[in-house]
């Protein structure tokens, strides 16, 4: 639309009040001239301003490839239990008692005692203690050592009582 223009020239009449006077409005001419005319068509290969270029069709792009299949991550592993020192000592003592006969049944007794202590600790704190199979191996090998020396003692007594076998 056309802006309303109010002329505020000094009045010729000293009693003139601009508030009472109405603004003058000039209607636009019936045919208004165009302010902007497009240029002539550019010559082929000639330079055209970016704002005067026709819109570019969208450039085709291939669809994004799907990411390669990745196997799901493994479930979190529980905290590794530490092997119990008593269980290891029981197993080593029991095996040495079977192999080395010079100490008699003493390694077997120690192996059984350490194995029972290790199993008691494992039962009391299963979340932090481990080595149950080692303790069982120690108890079994210690018991075999004790049984072997018990049979050996009985054989010696029988040999003494009944004579030589």
mmCIF file of C-alpha atoms in Angstrom:
data_model
loop_
_atom_site.group_PDB
_atom_site.id
_atom_site.type_symbol
_atom_site.label_atom_id
_atom_site.label_comp_id
_atom_site.label_asym_id
_atom_site.label_seq_id
_atom_site.Cartn_x
_atom_site.Cartn_y
_atom_site.Cartn_z
ATOM 1 C CA UNK A 1 0.000 0.000 0.000
ATOM 2 C CA UNK A 2 0.825 3.639 -0.206
ATOM 3 C CA UNK A 3 1.980 5.475 2.878
ATOM 4 C CA UNK A 4 -0.108 8.225 4.289
ATOM 5 C CA UNK A 5 1.739 11.480 4.130
ATOM 6 C CA UNK A 6 0.995 14.325 6.483
ATOM 7 C CA UNK A 7 2.237 17.684 5.479
ATOM 8 C CA UNK A 8 3.440 19.700 8.417
ATOM 9 C CA UNK A 9 4.363 22.934 6.743
ATOM 10 C CA UNK A 10 4.012 26.066 8.857
ATOM 11 C CA UNK A 11 0.451 27.330 8.606
ATOM 12 C CA UNK A 12 -0.338 30.562 6.933
ATOM 13 C CA UNK A 13 -3.031 31.183 9.446
ATOM 14 C CA UNK A 14 -1.753 31.823 13.018
ATOM 15 C CA UNK A 15 -4.933 30.260 14.420
ATOM 16 C CA UNK A 16 -4.335 27.074 12.461
ATOM 17 C CA UNK A 17 -4.171 23.886 14.576
ATOM 18 C CA UNK A 18 -2.500 20.840 12.926
ATOM 19 C CA UNK A 19 -4.520 18.447 15.041
ATOM 20 C CA UNK A 20 -7.782 19.680 13.582
ATOM 21 C CA UNK A 21 -6.535 19.647 10.031
ATOM 22 C CA UNK A 22 -6.922 16.322 8.253
ATOM 23 C CA UNK A 23 -3.966 14.754 6.477
ATOM 24 C CA UNK A 24 -3.961 14.896 2.763
ATOM 25 C CA UNK A 25 -4.056 11.657 0.866
ATOM 26 C CA UNK A 26 -3.046 11.345 -2.738
ATOM 27 C CA UNK A 27 -4.436 8.247 -4.425
ATOM 28 C CA UNK A 28 -1.948 6.371 -6.588
ATOM 29 C CA UNK A 29 -2.210 6.734 -10.333
ATOM 30 C CA UNK A 30 -4.404 4.164 -12.006
ATOM 31 C CA UNK A 31 -1.436 2.457 -13.628
ATOM 32 C CA UNK A 32 1.757 2.187 -11.642
ATOM 33 C CA UNK A 33 5.038 1.564 -13.377
ATOM 34 C CA UNK A 34 6.982 -1.549 -12.537
ATOM 35 C CA UNK A 35 10.041 -0.771 -10.502
ATOM 36 C CA UNK A 36 11.976 -3.855 -11.576
ATOM 37 C CA UNK A 37 12.057 -5.504 -14.914
ATOM 38 C CA UNK A 38 13.879 -8.750 -15.520
ATOM 39 C CA UNK A 39 16.891 -8.549 -17.735
ATOM 40 C CA UNK A 40 16.975 -9.970 -21.158
ATOM 41 C CA UNK A 41 17.715 -13.679 -21.339
ATOM 42 C CA UNK A 42 21.427 -14.283 -20.794
ATOM 43 C CA UNK A 43 23.534 -15.482 -23.633
ATOM 44 C CA UNK A 44 24.262 -19.194 -23.508
ATOM 45 C CA UNK A 45 27.374 -19.794 -21.420
ATOM 46 C CA UNK A 46 27.304 -16.252 -20.060
ATOM 47 C CA UNK A 47 27.484 -15.339 -16.400
ATOM 48 C CA UNK A 48 24.220 -15.019 -14.477
ATOM 49 C CA UNK A 49 23.959 -13.599 -10.971
ATOM 50 C CA UNK A 50 23.113 -16.283 -8.382
ATOM 51 C CA UNK A 51 19.850 -14.624 -7.376
ATOM 52 C CA UNK A 52 18.708 -14.558 -11.011
ATOM 53 C CA UNK A 53 19.410 -18.226 -11.738
ATOM 54 C CA UNK A 54 16.533 -20.680 -11.984
ATOM 55 C CA UNK A 55 16.319 -23.086 -9.074
ATOM 56 C CA UNK A 56 18.533 -26.127 -9.420
ATOM 57 C CA UNK A 57 16.920 -29.551 -9.381
ATOM 58 C CA UNK A 58 18.026 -31.587 -6.366
ATOM 59 C CA UNK A 59 21.129 -33.625 -7.019
ATOM 60 C CA UNK A 60 20.519 -37.356 -6.761
ATOM 61 C CA UNK A 61 22.479 -39.023 -4.007
ATOM 62 C CA UNK A 62 22.744 -42.721 -3.465
ATOM 63 C CA UNK A 63 21.105 -43.909 -0.270
ATOM 64 C CA UNK A 64 23.378 -44.250 2.708
ATOM 65 C CA UNK A 65 24.626 -47.816 3.090
ATOM 66 C CA UNK A 66 23.523 -49.674 6.164
ATOM 67 C CA UNK A 67 26.276 -50.039 8.732
ATOM 68 C CA UNK A 68 27.932 -53.415 8.795
ATOM 69 C CA UNK A 69 26.342 -55.872 11.159
ATOM 70 C CA UNK A 70 28.096 -55.918 14.479
ATOM 71 C CA UNK A 71 27.586 -58.789 16.888
ATOM 72 C CA UNK A 72 26.065 -57.715 20.177
ATOM 73 C CA UNK A 73 28.603 -57.037 22.908
ATOM 74 C CA UNK A 74 29.250 -59.958 25.208
ATOM 75 C CA UNK A 75 27.485 -59.869 28.557
ATOM 76 C CA UNK A 76 29.555 -58.473 31.393
ATOM 77 C CA UNK A 77 31.637 -61.117 33.031
ATOM 78 C CA UNK A 78 31.417 -61.530 36.783
ATOM 79 C CA UNK A 79 34.362 -60.372 38.805
ATOM 80 C CA UNK A 80 37.097 -62.952 38.760
ATOM 81 C CA UNK A 81 37.392 -64.790 42.023
ATOM 82 C CA UNK A 82 40.817 -65.031 43.509
ATOM 83 C CA UNK A 83 42.111 -68.521 44.157
ATOM 84 C CA UNK A 84 42.406 -69.086 47.826
ATOM 85 C CA UNK A 85 45.923 -69.549 49.141
ATOM 86 C CA UNK A 86 44.831 -72.218 51.611
ATOM 87 C CA UNK A 87 43.330 -74.291 48.795
ATOM 88 C CA UNK A 88 46.554 -74.104 46.781
ATOM 89 C CA UNK A 89 48.652 -74.974 49.838
ATOM 90 C CA UNK A 90 46.383 -77.939 50.588
ATOM 91 C CA UNK A 91 46.706 -79.288 47.056
ATOM 92 C CA UNK A 92 50.500 -78.866 46.911
ATOM 93 C CA UNK A 93 50.995 -80.442 50.358
ATOM 94 C CA UNK A 94 48.708 -83.380 49.530
ATOM 95 C CA UNK A 95 50.475 -84.115 46.233
ATOM 96 C CA UNK A 96 53.927 -83.822 47.828
ATOM 97 C CA UNK A 97 52.781 -86.178 50.609
ATOM 98 C CA UNK A 98 51.864 -88.792 47.975
ATOM 99 C CA UNK A 99 55.075 -88.365 45.992
ATOM 100 C CA UNK A 100 57.613 -87.908 48.792
ATOM 101 C CA UNK A 101 57.388 -90.569 51.493
ATOM 102 C CA UNK A 102 60.112 -89.223 53.763
ATOM 103 C CA UNK A 103 57.775 -87.177 55.999
ATOM 104 C CA UNK A 104 55.301 -89.949 56.732
ATOM 105 C CA UNK A 105 51.625 -89.121 57.128
ATOM 106 C CA UNK A 106 52.344 -85.563 58.341
ATOM 107 C CA UNK A 107 51.870 -83.883 54.879
ATOM 108 C CA UNK A 108 48.584 -85.760 54.486
ATOM 109 C CA UNK A 109 47.277 -84.475 57.820
ATOM 110 C CA UNK A 110 48.348 -80.903 56.954
ATOM 111 C CA UNK A 111 46.739 -81.182 53.491
ATOM 112 C CA UNK A 112 43.422 -82.360 54.922
ATOM 113 C CA UNK A 113 43.423 -79.617 57.591
ATOM 114 C CA UNK A 114 44.246 -76.849 55.072
ATOM 115 C CA UNK A 115 41.628 -78.195 52.645
ATOM 116 C CA UNK A 116 38.869 -78.118 55.288
ATOM 117 C CA UNK A 117 39.858 -74.567 56.295
ATOM 118 C CA UNK A 118 39.830 -73.470 52.633
ATOM 119 C CA UNK A 119 36.367 -74.981 52.062
ATOM 120 C CA UNK A 120 35.060 -73.222 55.187
ATOM 121 C CA UNK A 121 36.347 -69.849 53.940
ATOM 122 C CA UNK A 122 34.937 -70.447 50.466
ATOM 123 C CA UNK A 123 31.559 -71.292 51.986
ATOM 124 C CA UNK A 124 31.653 -68.169 54.169
ATOM 125 C CA UNK A 125 32.606 -65.720 51.368
ATOM 126 C CA UNK A 126 31.778 -67.295 47.967
ATOM 127 C CA UNK A 127 31.734 -63.940 46.133
ATOM 128 C CA UNK A 128 35.414 -63.229 46.870
ATOM 129 C CA UNK A 129 36.929 -66.666 47.421
ATOM 130 C CA UNK A 130 37.619 -69.323 44.860
ATOM 131 C CA UNK A 131 39.642 -72.505 44.544
ATOM 132 C CA UNK A 132 37.098 -75.080 45.687
ATOM 133 C CA UNK A 133 38.426 -77.745 43.255
ATOM 134 C CA UNK A 134 41.962 -77.168 44.543
ATOM 135 C CA UNK A 135 40.857 -77.632 48.134
ATOM 136 C CA UNK A 136 39.042 -80.871 47.230
ATOM 137 C CA UNK A 137 42.152 -82.185 45.427
ATOM 138 C CA UNK A 138 44.204 -81.341 48.530
ATOM 139 C CA UNK A 139 41.775 -83.152 50.839
ATOM 140 C CA UNK A 140 41.617 -86.246 48.625
ATOM 141 C CA UNK A 141 45.388 -86.486 48.110
ATOM 142 C CA UNK A 142 46.007 -85.889 51.836
ATOM 143 C CA UNK A 143 43.472 -88.570 52.753
ATOM 144 C CA UNK A 144 45.144 -91.008 50.336
ATOM 145 C CA UNK A 145 48.493 -90.273 51.990
ATOM 146 C CA UNK A 146 47.035 -90.935 55.451
ATOM 147 C CA UNK A 147 45.337 -94.140 54.266
ATOM 148 C CA UNK A 148 48.556 -95.317 52.589
ATOM 149 C CA UNK A 149 50.611 -94.764 55.752
ATOM 150 C CA UNK A 150 47.866 -96.298 57.903
ATOM 151 C CA UNK A 151 47.917 -99.450 55.780
ATOM 152 C CA UNK A 152 51.723 -99.409 55.830
ATOM 153 C CA UNK A 153 51.655 -99.162 59.648
ATOM 154 C CA UNK A 154 49.182 -102.059 59.877
ATOM 155 C CA UNK A 155 51.375 -104.138 57.558
ATOM 156 C CA UNK A 156 54.432 -103.401 59.714
ATOM 157 C CA UNK A 157 52.555 -104.406 62.892
ATOM 158 C CA UNK A 158 51.254 -107.558 61.271
ATOM 159 C CA UNK A 159 54.739 -108.390 60.009
ATOM 160 C CA UNK A 160 56.106 -107.972 63.541
ATOM 161 C CA UNK A 161 53.416 -110.068 65.192
ATOM 162 C CA UNK A 162 53.073 -112.876 62.652
ATOM 163 C CA UNK A 163 56.598 -112.943 61.367
ATOM 164 C CA UNK A 164 57.869 -111.959 57.989
ATOM 165 C CA UNK A 165 55.469 -111.831 55.062
#
